[in-house]
Amino acid sequence: MVDMAKHLIFDSAIGSFKPENIVNTEVKCPFCCREKLEHVLAEDGTIILLKNKYPVLRDTLQTVIIETDQCHSELSLYPKEHLHKLFRFSMEKWQDMIASREFESVLFFKNHGPFSGGTIRHPHMQIVGLRTIDYAPRIPVETMDGTVIHQSRGAELNLAKEPKIGFCEFNVKLKDVSALDKMADYIQVIAHYLLNHFHKRCNSYNIFFYQLEGKISAKIMPRLVTSPIFIGYSIPQVSSRGEEVIKEIQKLYF
């Protein structure tokens, strides 16, 4: 018997029908056929929130935020106006689902690239309500602390000193909700850095949003092959070039 307080059940029958066009580029993008989208929950211009057509996780409510009508765009390329609108829209919908009290916890995350775990190339994020699992106890708060790369009133960008999985993990801490636009700016900077300057083989990343101890933060992870030491023993490693990465980001963007 699966302990539903510890594990999610992935419905393989539904999963077998999910389209995939990150690797199989000939597959038609389902998010580009906007007139055929079903179960739309909210819209703001080209940004759309809808129920996930393929809810592979049982005992959840899975929703998708289509970020733009530009299929081959990407978060690091958005004009500031669209970037800020997207984050305000997405954060509001995440908080609305939390406030509904229908769920034990609510996930908010983004996958980009072939190593991110995503299946659709079109830029999107996901908000998933978990009915039986609270993610918060699984996230050590110290993994959100780190060496400051840049900070402004209400927001901080740092490189994790104690990464959750290992090597270079970037955190954005929102200290004042009025600084949400700055949080979006910092996340965009790291997305651009990872895809253009971090490592020649880095073409994927994840963004995970957390609400821990009443505070909102985000973790941006470059996705390469995960260390077997972490997979087998849950021991994270820290990159020896952390200071070099910090200085490079500061020189390029600040």
Short mmCIF file of C-alpha atoms in Angstrom, two decimals:
data_model
loop_
_atom_site.label_atom_id
_atom_site.label_comp_id
_atom_site.label_asym_id
_atom_site.label_seq_id
_atom_site.Cartn_x
_atom_site.Cartn_y
_atom_site.Cartn_z
CA MET A 1 0.00 0.00 0.00
CA VAL A 2 1.40 3.39 -1.04
CA ASP A 3 1.58 5.99 1.74
CA MET A 4 -0.27 8.90 0.12
CA ALA A 5 1.26 11.33 2.61
CA LYS A 6 4.69 10.51 1.18
CA HIS A 7 4.22 9.53 -2.46
CA LEU A 8 2.31 10.77 -5.47
CA ILE A 9 0.83 8.20 -7.82
CA PHE A 10 1.64 8.78 -11.48
CA ASP A 11 -1.15 7.52 -13.73
CA SER A 12 0.77 5.76 -16.49
CA ALA A 13 -2.39 5.17 -18.54
CA ILE A 14 -2.96 8.92 -18.85
CA GLY A 15 0.76 9.57 -19.23
CA SER A 16 0.91 7.36 -22.31
CA PHE A 17 -1.31 9.85 -24.16
CA LYS A 18 0.65 13.00 -23.26
CA PRO A 19 2.12 14.79 -26.30
CA GLU A 20 5.87 15.45 -26.32
CA ASN A 21 7.51 17.93 -28.68
CA ILE A 22 10.76 18.91 -26.96
CA VAL A 23 12.57 15.96 -28.54
CA ASN A 24 9.89 14.95 -31.07
CA THR A 25 9.74 18.34 -32.73
CA GLU A 26 7.38 17.16 -35.47
CA VAL A 27 4.55 16.78 -32.91
CA LYS A 28 2.08 19.65 -33.20
CA CYS A 29 2.09 22.02 -30.24
CA PRO A 30 -1.21 21.75 -28.31
CA PHE A 31 -0.76 25.21 -26.77
CA CYS A 32 -0.55 26.92 -30.16
CA CYS A 33 -4.08 25.81 -31.07
CA ARG A 34 -5.57 28.38 -28.72
CA GLU A 35 -9.06 28.17 -30.18
CA LYS A 36 -9.15 24.47 -29.24
CA LEU A 37 -8.01 24.85 -25.63
CA GLU A 38 -10.43 23.38 -23.11
CA HIS A 39 -11.19 24.19 -19.46
CA VAL A 40 -9.76 27.71 -19.58
CA LEU A 41 -9.89 29.20 -16.08
CA ALA A 42 -8.50 32.72 -16.61
CA GLU A 43 -6.82 34.89 -19.24
CA ASP A 44 -4.78 38.08 -19.38
CA GLY A 45 -3.90 38.93 -22.96
CA THR A 46 -1.74 36.11 -24.31
CA ILE A 47 -1.41 34.51 -20.85
CA ILE A 48 -3.86 31.66 -20.20
CA LEU A 49 -4.57 29.51 -17.14
CA LEU A 50 -6.30 26.20 -17.82
CA LYS A 51 -6.76 22.76 -16.33
CA ASN A 52 -4.17 20.25 -17.45
CA LYS A 53 -5.68 18.01 -20.12
CA TYR A 54 -3.49 15.12 -18.95
CA PRO A 55 -3.70 15.03 -15.12
CA VAL A 56 -1.15 12.28 -14.54
CA LEU A 57 -0.85 12.89 -10.79
CA ARG A 58 -3.66 11.37 -8.78
CA ASP A 59 -5.30 13.25 -5.89
CA THR A 60 -4.23 16.58 -7.30
CA LEU A 61 -5.59 19.52 -9.26
CA GLN A 62 -3.18 20.19 -12.13
CA THR A 63 -3.28 23.50 -13.95
CA VAL A 64 -1.08 25.03 -16.64
CA ILE A 65 -0.16 28.65 -17.31
CA ILE A 66 0.56 29.23 -21.00
CA GLU A 67 3.00 32.13 -20.78
CA THR A 68 2.77 33.56 -24.29
CA ASP A 69 1.47 32.90 -27.78
CA GLN A 70 5.07 32.79 -29.04
CA CYS A 71 5.86 29.07 -29.14
CA HIS A 72 9.63 29.43 -29.56
CA SER A 73 10.13 32.23 -27.11
CA GLU A 74 11.45 31.69 -23.58
CA LEU A 75 11.34 33.46 -20.22
CA SER A 76 14.80 35.00 -20.62
CA LEU A 77 13.63 36.75 -23.82
CA TYR A 78 10.41 38.38 -22.59
CA PRO A 79 10.09 42.17 -22.64
CA LYS A 80 9.88 43.53 -19.09
CA GLU A 81 6.22 44.49 -19.43
CA HIS A 82 5.21 40.95 -20.35
CA LEU A 83 7.57 39.38 -17.80
CA HIS A 84 6.10 41.43 -14.96
CA LYS A 85 2.50 40.81 -16.08
CA LEU A 86 3.17 37.08 -16.25
CA PHE A 87 4.59 36.96 -12.73
CA ARG A 88 1.78 39.04 -11.25
CA PHE A 89 -0.82 36.81 -12.94
CA SER A 90 0.90 33.56 -11.95
CA MET A 91 1.61 34.56 -8.38
CA GLU A 92 -2.02 35.62 -7.92
CA LYS A 93 -3.33 32.29 -9.21
CA TRP A 94 -0.90 30.35 -7.00
CA GLN A 95 -1.93 32.31 -3.94
CA ASP A 96 -5.62 31.92 -4.82
CA MET A 97 -5.25 28.13 -4.87
CA ILE A 98 -3.42 28.20 -1.53
CA ALA A 99 -6.11 30.45 -0.02
CA SER A 100 -8.86 28.04 -1.13
CA ARG A 101 -7.71 25.63 1.62
CA GLU A 102 -8.69 22.71 -0.58
CA PHE A 103 -5.15 21.33 -0.62
CA GLU A 104 -2.47 20.19 1.79
CA SER A 105 -0.03 22.29 -0.25
CA VAL A 106 0.26 23.85 -3.71
CA LEU A 107 3.22 23.48 -6.07
CA PHE A 108 4.24 26.22 -8.51
CA PHE A 109 7.06 25.47 -10.94
CA LYS A 110 8.46 25.79 -14.45
CA ASN A 111 10.33 23.31 -16.64
CA HIS A 112 12.42 24.36 -19.63
CA GLY A 113 14.48 22.18 -21.91
CA PRO A 114 15.04 18.47 -22.60
CA PHE A 115 16.57 17.69 -19.19
CA SER A 116 13.96 19.57 -17.15
CA GLY A 117 11.32 16.85 -16.99
CA GLY A 118 8.95 18.78 -19.24
CA THR A 119 7.25 17.47 -22.37
CA ILE A 120 6.01 20.58 -24.21
CA ARG A 121 8.38 23.17 -25.70
CA HIS A 122 5.87 26.03 -25.66
CA PRO A 123 6.69 28.24 -22.62
CA HIS A 124 4.48 27.36 -19.68
CA MET A 125 4.39 26.98 -15.91
CA GLN A 126 2.35 24.71 -13.68
CA ILE A 127 0.35 25.13 -10.49
CA VAL A 128 -0.55 21.83 -8.84
CA GLY A 129 -2.70 21.43 -5.75
CA LEU A 130 -1.71 18.39 -3.65
CA ARG A 131 -4.56 16.94 -1.62
CA THR A 132 -2.49 14.66 0.65
CA ILE A 133 1.11 15.97 0.73
CA ASP A 134 2.67 19.01 2.35
CA TYR A 135 5.88 19.82 0.48
CA ALA A 136 7.17 22.34 3.05
CA PRO A 137 8.76 19.90 5.55
CA ARG A 138 10.77 18.42 2.68
CA ILE A 139 12.48 21.73 1.86
CA PRO A 140 15.24 22.66 4.34
CA VAL A 141 15.04 26.44 4.74
CA GLU A 142 18.84 26.69 4.75
CA THR A 143 18.90 25.63 1.09
CA MET A 144 17.36 29.02 0.29
CA ASP A 145 20.21 30.96 1.92
CA GLY A 146 23.41 31.80 0.12
CA THR A 147 26.06 34.27 -0.97
CA VAL A 148 24.39 37.43 -2.22
CA ILE A 149 24.84 38.13 -5.92
CA HIS A 150 22.62 41.20 -5.96
CA GLN A 151 19.94 42.67 -3.76
CA SER A 152 17.49 45.51 -3.89
CA ARG A 153 14.75 46.77 -1.67
CA GLY A 154 12.46 43.82 -1.13
CA ALA A 155 14.31 41.10 -3.08
CA GLU A 156 17.58 39.18 -2.99
CA LEU A 157 19.40 36.99 -5.51
CA ASN A 158 21.90 34.52 -4.10
CA LEU A 159 23.94 31.42 -4.86
CA ALA A 160 23.00 28.65 -2.42
CA LYS A 161 25.68 27.74 0.12
CA GLU A 162 23.91 24.47 0.92
CA PRO A 163 22.26 23.43 -2.37
CA LYS A 164 19.34 21.03 -2.22
CA ILE A 165 20.62 18.74 -5.00
CA GLY A 166 24.09 20.11 -5.62
CA PHE A 167 26.54 22.32 -7.47
CA CYS A 168 25.13 25.74 -8.47
CA GLU A 169 21.59 26.56 -7.36
CA PHE A 170 20.28 30.11 -7.46
CA ASN A 171 17.71 31.51 -5.05
CA VAL A 172 15.52 34.59 -5.22
CA LYS A 173 14.02 35.63 -1.90
CA LEU A 174 11.03 37.95 -1.93
CA LYS A 175 11.21 40.03 1.25
CA ASP A 176 8.39 42.41 0.30
CA VAL A 177 5.51 41.46 -2.02
CA SER A 178 5.73 44.92 -3.59
CA ALA A 179 9.08 43.81 -5.06
CA LEU A 180 7.55 41.03 -7.19
CA ASP A 181 8.72 42.73 -10.41
CA LYS A 182 12.28 42.67 -9.09
CA MET A 183 11.94 38.99 -8.27
CA ALA A 184 10.87 38.42 -11.88
CA ASP A 185 13.88 40.42 -13.10
CA TYR A 186 16.29 38.32 -11.03
CA ILE A 187 14.77 35.06 -12.25
CA GLN A 188 15.02 36.27 -15.85
CA VAL A 189 18.69 37.15 -15.35
CA ILE A 190 19.50 33.65 -14.13
CA ALA A 191 17.49 31.97 -16.91
CA HIS A 192 19.45 33.99 -19.47
CA TYR A 193 22.77 33.28 -17.75
CA LEU A 194 22.15 29.53 -17.60
CA LEU A 195 21.22 29.27 -21.27
CA ASN A 196 23.99 31.54 -22.57
CA HIS A 197 26.97 31.66 -20.22
CA PHE A 198 26.88 28.98 -17.53
CA HIS A 199 27.96 25.81 -19.32
CA LYS A 200 28.14 24.94 -23.00
CA ARG A 201 25.91 21.90 -22.47
CA CYS A 202 23.29 23.64 -20.34
CA ASN A 203 20.02 24.00 -22.27
CA SER A 204 17.58 23.20 -19.48
CA TYR A 205 16.50 24.59 -16.13
CA ASN A 206 13.76 24.37 -13.52
CA ILE A 207 12.23 27.11 -11.41
CA PHE A 208 10.56 26.07 -8.16
CA PHE A 209 8.54 28.51 -6.07
CA TYR A 210 8.11 28.00 -2.34
CA GLN A 211 6.13 29.51 0.47
CA LEU A 212 8.11 28.64 3.59
CA GLU A 213 7.55 30.12 7.03
CA GLY A 214 5.28 32.72 5.46
CA LYS A 215 7.90 33.92 2.97
CA ILE A 216 7.97 33.45 -0.81
CA SER A 217 11.13 32.40 -2.60
CA ALA A 218 12.21 30.72 -5.82
CA LYS A 219 15.01 28.30 -6.66
CA ILE A 220 16.44 28.19 -10.18
CA MET A 221 18.35 25.02 -11.02
CA PRO A 222 20.40 24.34 -14.14
CA ARG A 223 19.60 20.84 -15.34
CA LEU A 224 22.43 18.65 -16.47
CA VAL A 225 22.94 14.97 -15.66
CA THR A 226 22.22 14.56 -11.94
CA SER A 227 25.13 13.31 -9.85
CA PRO A 228 24.94 9.57 -9.07
CA ILE A 229 26.18 10.38 -5.55
CA PHE A 230 23.02 12.40 -4.97
CA ILE A 231 20.77 9.88 -6.71
CA GLY A 232 22.14 6.96 -4.70
CA TYR A 233 23.03 8.55 -1.37
CA SER A 234 21.24 11.96 -1.23
CA ILE A 235 24.58 13.72 -0.67
CA PRO A 236 24.70 17.13 -2.45
CA GLN A 237 27.96 18.52 -3.79
CA VAL A 238 28.99 22.19 -3.91
CA SER A 239 30.76 23.62 -6.95
CA SER A 240 34.29 24.91 -6.40
CA ARG A 241 33.67 27.71 -8.92
CA GLY A 242 30.89 29.41 -6.99
CA GLU A 243 32.77 32.68 -6.51
CA GLU A 244 33.66 32.72 -10.19
CA VAL A 245 30.00 32.28 -11.14
CA ILE A 246 28.92 35.11 -8.82
CA LYS A 247 31.49 37.51 -10.26
CA GLU A 248 30.55 36.56 -13.81
CA ILE A 249 26.85 37.25 -13.20
CA GLN A 250 27.62 40.56 -11.51
CA LYS A 251 29.83 41.63 -14.42
CA LEU A 252 27.34 40.55 -17.10
CA TYR A 253 24.08 41.83 -15.56
CA PHE A 254 24.75 44.25 -12.72
#
